[in-house]
Amino acid sequence: MELEELQPAFDRKVECIYCKNKFTTKKLRAQFVKVTEYDTDFRPQYESDHANPLFYNIFVCPECGFSFSEDFTKTFAPGTKKQIEEKIASKWTKHDYSGERTIIDALNTYKLAGYCATLKKEKHITTAGIYMRLAWLYRQKKDDEQEIRFLKLARKEYLESYSTEDFKGTQVTEIRLLYLTGELSVRIGDMATATKYFSMVIEKQKQAVETKLVEMARERWQEIRDRQTAK
């Protein structure tokens, strides 16, 4: 009897945080995921398009359509469940995202999650992460217009997160948030904001643990200055 070949994706059980329905979704085995390099906004580039864990970050409940990631909080603000019922669950045509996903499937799941995050009044830092990953997927598709659209939305949410401080207690540090705001500003062509936020990162270098981020911010700041003086 031959041993069955290990597949990159396996089934994991998830419970919908909205309707409590239990369903399965795919997750990739770590040994199949190989990052070749990172872009300056931390987008990981993978050795294989077929082993891209970004495709599976979002859980889509096949029963109610509520879509979420592990970063979503379990609690719902007053009135938000009613909004989700009216705008998502009552209109949902059962669709199963439990199999292996294409990039189009992945884009659809993130868009659903972005809508759900907005209705749920999820933390800005979480919503920003969804939009950022949408931008990354569009970059993979070489769709510049859509990439810019979602980078702008991500930056808006990062700015909100910084002003409300809802990033505190998450994996995103203040320095990382400031750096990302600067980096996304460069990518959408807003050099004034980029310079401001990179400068804020550099100013924090004495208390920074993430020295690599300070170095990256300094390099990006210098690139902007060089570009401006060359004009």
Coordinates of C-alpha atoms in Angstrom, one line a residue:
M1 CA 0.0 0.0 0.0
E2 CA 1.5 3.3 -1.1
L3 CA 1.7 6.2 1.4
E4 CA -0.5 9.0 0.2
E5 CA 1.5 12.1 -0.8
L6 CA 1.2 15.0 1.7
Q7 CA -0.9 17.8 0.2
P8 CA 0.0 21.5 0.8
A9 CA -3.5 22.3 2.1
F10 CA -5.4 20.6 4.9
D11 CA -8.8 21.1 6.4
R12 CA -9.3 23.0 9.7
K13 CA -12.5 23.4 11.6
V14 CA -13.7 27.0 12.3
E15 CA -16.7 28.3 14.1
C16 CA -18.5 31.4 12.7
I17 CA -18.2 34.2 15.2
Y18 CA -21.5 35.6 14.0
C19 CA -23.9 32.6 13.6
K20 CA -21.8 29.9 15.5
N21 CA -22.1 27.5 12.5
K22 CA -19.1 25.1 12.4
F23 CA -17.4 24.6 9.0
T24 CA -14.1 23.6 7.5
T25 CA -11.7 25.7 5.6
K26 CA -8.2 25.1 4.1
K27 CA -4.9 26.1 5.6
L28 CA -1.5 25.5 4.2
R29 CA 1.1 23.4 5.8
A30 CA 4.1 25.5 6.9
Q31 CA 6.7 23.3 5.1
F32 CA 5.1 24.1 1.7
V33 CA 5.3 27.9 2.3
K34 CA 8.5 29.4 1.0
V35 CA 9.0 33.2 1.0
T36 CA 11.6 34.4 -1.6
E37 CA 11.6 38.1 -0.6
Y38 CA 9.6 40.9 0.9
D39 CA 8.5 44.2 -0.7
T40 CA 9.1 47.4 1.2
D41 CA 5.5 47.3 2.5
F42 CA 6.1 43.7 3.8
R43 CA 4.3 41.9 1.1
P44 CA 5.8 38.4 1.1
Q45 CA 6.6 37.0 -2.3
Y46 CA 6.2 33.2 -2.4
E47 CA 8.1 30.6 -4.4
S48 CA 4.9 29.1 -5.6
D49 CA 1.6 30.8 -6.4
H50 CA -0.1 27.6 -5.4
A51 CA 1.3 27.8 -1.9
N52 CA 0.3 31.3 -1.0
P53 CA -1.1 31.4 2.6
L54 CA -2.6 34.8 1.9
F55 CA -5.3 33.0 -0.1
Y56 CA -6.6 31.3 3.1
N57 CA -6.5 34.1 5.7
I58 CA -10.2 34.8 5.5
F59 CA -12.9 32.4 6.8
V60 CA -16.2 32.6 4.9
C61 CA -19.2 31.0 6.7
P62 CA -21.1 29.0 4.1
E63 CA -24.3 29.4 6.0
C64 CA -24.6 33.1 6.7
G65 CA -21.8 34.6 4.5
F66 CA -20.1 36.4 7.4
S67 CA -16.4 36.6 6.6
F68 CA -13.6 37.2 9.1
S69 CA -10.0 36.5 10.0
E70 CA -8.3 35.4 13.2
D71 CA -7.7 39.1 14.0
F72 CA -11.5 39.8 14.4
T73 CA -12.7 40.3 17.9
K74 CA -15.5 37.9 19.1
T75 CA -17.6 40.8 20.4
F76 CA -20.2 42.7 18.4
A77 CA -21.0 46.4 19.1
P78 CA -24.7 47.2 19.8
G79 CA -26.7 47.2 16.6
T80 CA -24.0 45.6 14.4
K81 CA -25.5 42.1 14.4
K82 CA -28.8 43.6 13.0
Q83 CA -26.8 45.4 10.2
I84 CA -25.0 42.1 9.3
E85 CA -28.3 40.3 9.3
E86 CA -29.9 42.8 7.0
K87 CA -27.0 43.4 4.6
I88 CA -25.2 40.1 4.5
A89 CA -26.9 37.1 6.1
S90 CA -30.4 37.7 4.7
K91 CA -29.0 38.2 1.1
W92 CA -26.5 35.4 1.2
T93 CA -26.6 32.8 -1.5
K94 CA -24.8 29.8 -0.1
H95 CA -21.3 29.7 -1.5
D96 CA -18.5 27.4 -0.4
Y97 CA -15.0 28.6 -0.1
S98 CA -13.7 25.5 1.8
G99 CA -11.7 24.1 -1.1
E100 CA -8.5 25.2 -2.6
R101 CA -8.6 28.9 -3.7
T102 CA -7.6 30.8 -6.8
I103 CA -6.4 34.4 -6.6
I104 CA -10.0 35.4 -7.7
D105 CA -11.5 33.4 -4.8
A106 CA -9.0 35.1 -2.4
L107 CA -9.9 38.6 -3.7
N108 CA -13.6 37.8 -3.2
T109 CA -13.1 36.6 0.4
Y110 CA -11.1 39.7 1.4
K111 CA -13.7 42.0 -0.1
L112 CA -16.4 40.2 1.9
A113 CA -14.3 40.4 5.0
G114 CA -13.7 44.1 4.4
Y115 CA -17.4 44.7 4.2
C116 CA -18.1 42.6 7.3
A117 CA -15.4 44.4 9.2
T118 CA -17.0 47.8 8.4
L119 CA -20.5 46.6 9.4
K120 CA -19.1 45.0 12.6
K121 CA -17.1 48.2 13.4
E122 CA -14.0 46.1 13.7
K123 CA -10.7 47.7 14.8
H124 CA -9.2 50.0 12.2
I125 CA -5.9 48.1 12.5
T126 CA -7.7 44.9 11.5
T127 CA -9.6 46.5 8.6
A128 CA -6.3 48.1 7.4
G129 CA -4.7 44.6 7.2
I130 CA -7.6 43.4 5.0
Y131 CA -7.3 46.2 2.6
M132 CA -3.5 45.9 2.6
R133 CA -3.7 42.2 1.6
L134 CA -6.2 43.1 -1.1
A135 CA -3.6 45.6 -2.5
W136 CA -0.9 42.9 -2.4
L137 CA -3.1 40.4 -4.3
Y138 CA -3.8 43.0 -7.0
R139 CA -0.1 43.7 -7.2
Q140 CA 0.4 40.0 -7.9
K141 CA -2.2 40.3 -10.6
K142 CA -0.4 43.5 -11.9
D143 CA -3.6 45.5 -11.6
D144 CA -2.2 48.9 -10.6
E145 CA -5.5 50.8 -10.5
Q146 CA -7.0 48.3 -7.9
E147 CA -3.8 48.1 -6.0
I148 CA -3.7 51.9 -5.5
R149 CA -7.4 51.9 -4.6
F150 CA -6.9 49.5 -1.7
L151 CA -3.5 51.0 -0.6
K152 CA -5.4 54.3 -0.1
L153 CA -8.1 52.5 1.9
A154 CA -5.5 50.7 4.0
R155 CA -3.6 54.0 4.7
K156 CA -6.9 55.7 5.7
E157 CA -7.5 52.9 8.2
Y158 CA -3.9 53.0 9.5
L159 CA -4.3 56.7 10.1
E160 CA -7.5 56.1 12.0
S161 CA -5.8 53.4 14.0
Y162 CA -3.0 55.7 15.0
S163 CA -5.4 58.5 16.1
T164 CA -7.6 56.1 18.1
E165 CA -4.7 54.0 19.3
D166 CA -6.7 50.8 18.5
F167 CA -3.5 49.1 17.4
K168 CA -2.4 48.8 21.1
G169 CA -2.4 45.3 22.3
T170 CA -2.1 43.9 18.7
Q171 CA 1.0 42.6 17.0
V172 CA 1.4 45.9 15.1
T173 CA 3.7 48.2 17.1
E174 CA 3.6 52.0 16.9
I175 CA 6.8 52.1 14.9
R176 CA 5.5 49.6 12.4
L177 CA 2.3 51.5 12.0
L178 CA 4.1 54.8 11.4
Y179 CA 6.5 53.1 8.9
L180 CA 3.5 51.5 7.0
T181 CA 1.7 54.9 6.9
G182 CA 4.8 56.4 5.3
E183 CA 5.4 53.5 2.9
L184 CA 1.8 53.4 1.7
S185 CA 1.9 57.2 1.2
V186 CA 4.9 56.8 -1.1
R187 CA 3.1 54.1 -3.1
I188 CA 0.0 56.3 -3.6
G189 CA 2.2 59.3 -4.5
D190 CA 1.6 61.4 -1.3
M191 CA 5.3 62.4 -0.6
A192 CA 4.5 65.1 2.0
T193 CA 2.8 62.6 4.3
A194 CA 5.4 59.9 3.5
T195 CA 8.2 62.3 4.6
K196 CA 6.3 63.2 7.8
Y197 CA 5.7 59.6 8.9
F198 CA 9.2 58.4 8.0
S199 CA 10.6 61.3 10.1
M200 CA 8.4 60.2 13.0
V201 CA 9.9 56.7 12.8
I202 CA 13.5 58.2 12.7
E203 CA 12.7 60.4 15.7
K204 CA 11.8 57.3 17.7
Q205 CA 15.1 55.5 17.0
K206 CA 16.4 55.8 20.6
Q207 CA 13.6 53.8 22.1
A208 CA 13.0 51.6 19.0
V209 CA 13.5 47.8 19.4
E210 CA 12.8 47.4 15.6
T211 CA 16.0 49.0 14.4
K212 CA 15.5 47.5 10.9
L213 CA 12.3 49.5 10.5
V214 CA 14.2 52.7 11.5
E215 CA 16.8 51.9 8.9
M216 CA 14.2 51.2 6.2
A217 CA 12.4 54.5 7.1
R218 CA 15.7 56.4 6.8
E219 CA 16.4 54.9 3.4
R220 CA 13.0 55.7 2.1
W221 CA 13.2 59.3 3.5
Q222 CA 16.5 59.7 1.8
E223 CA 15.1 58.4 -1.5
I224 CA 12.3 61.0 -1.4
R225 CA 14.8 63.8 -0.7
D226 CA 17.1 62.7 -3.5
R227 CA 14.1 62.5 -5.9
Q228 CA 13.0 66.0 -4.9
T229 CA 16.5 67.6 -5.3
A230 CA 16.9 65.9 -8.7
K231 CA 13.9 67.7 -10.1

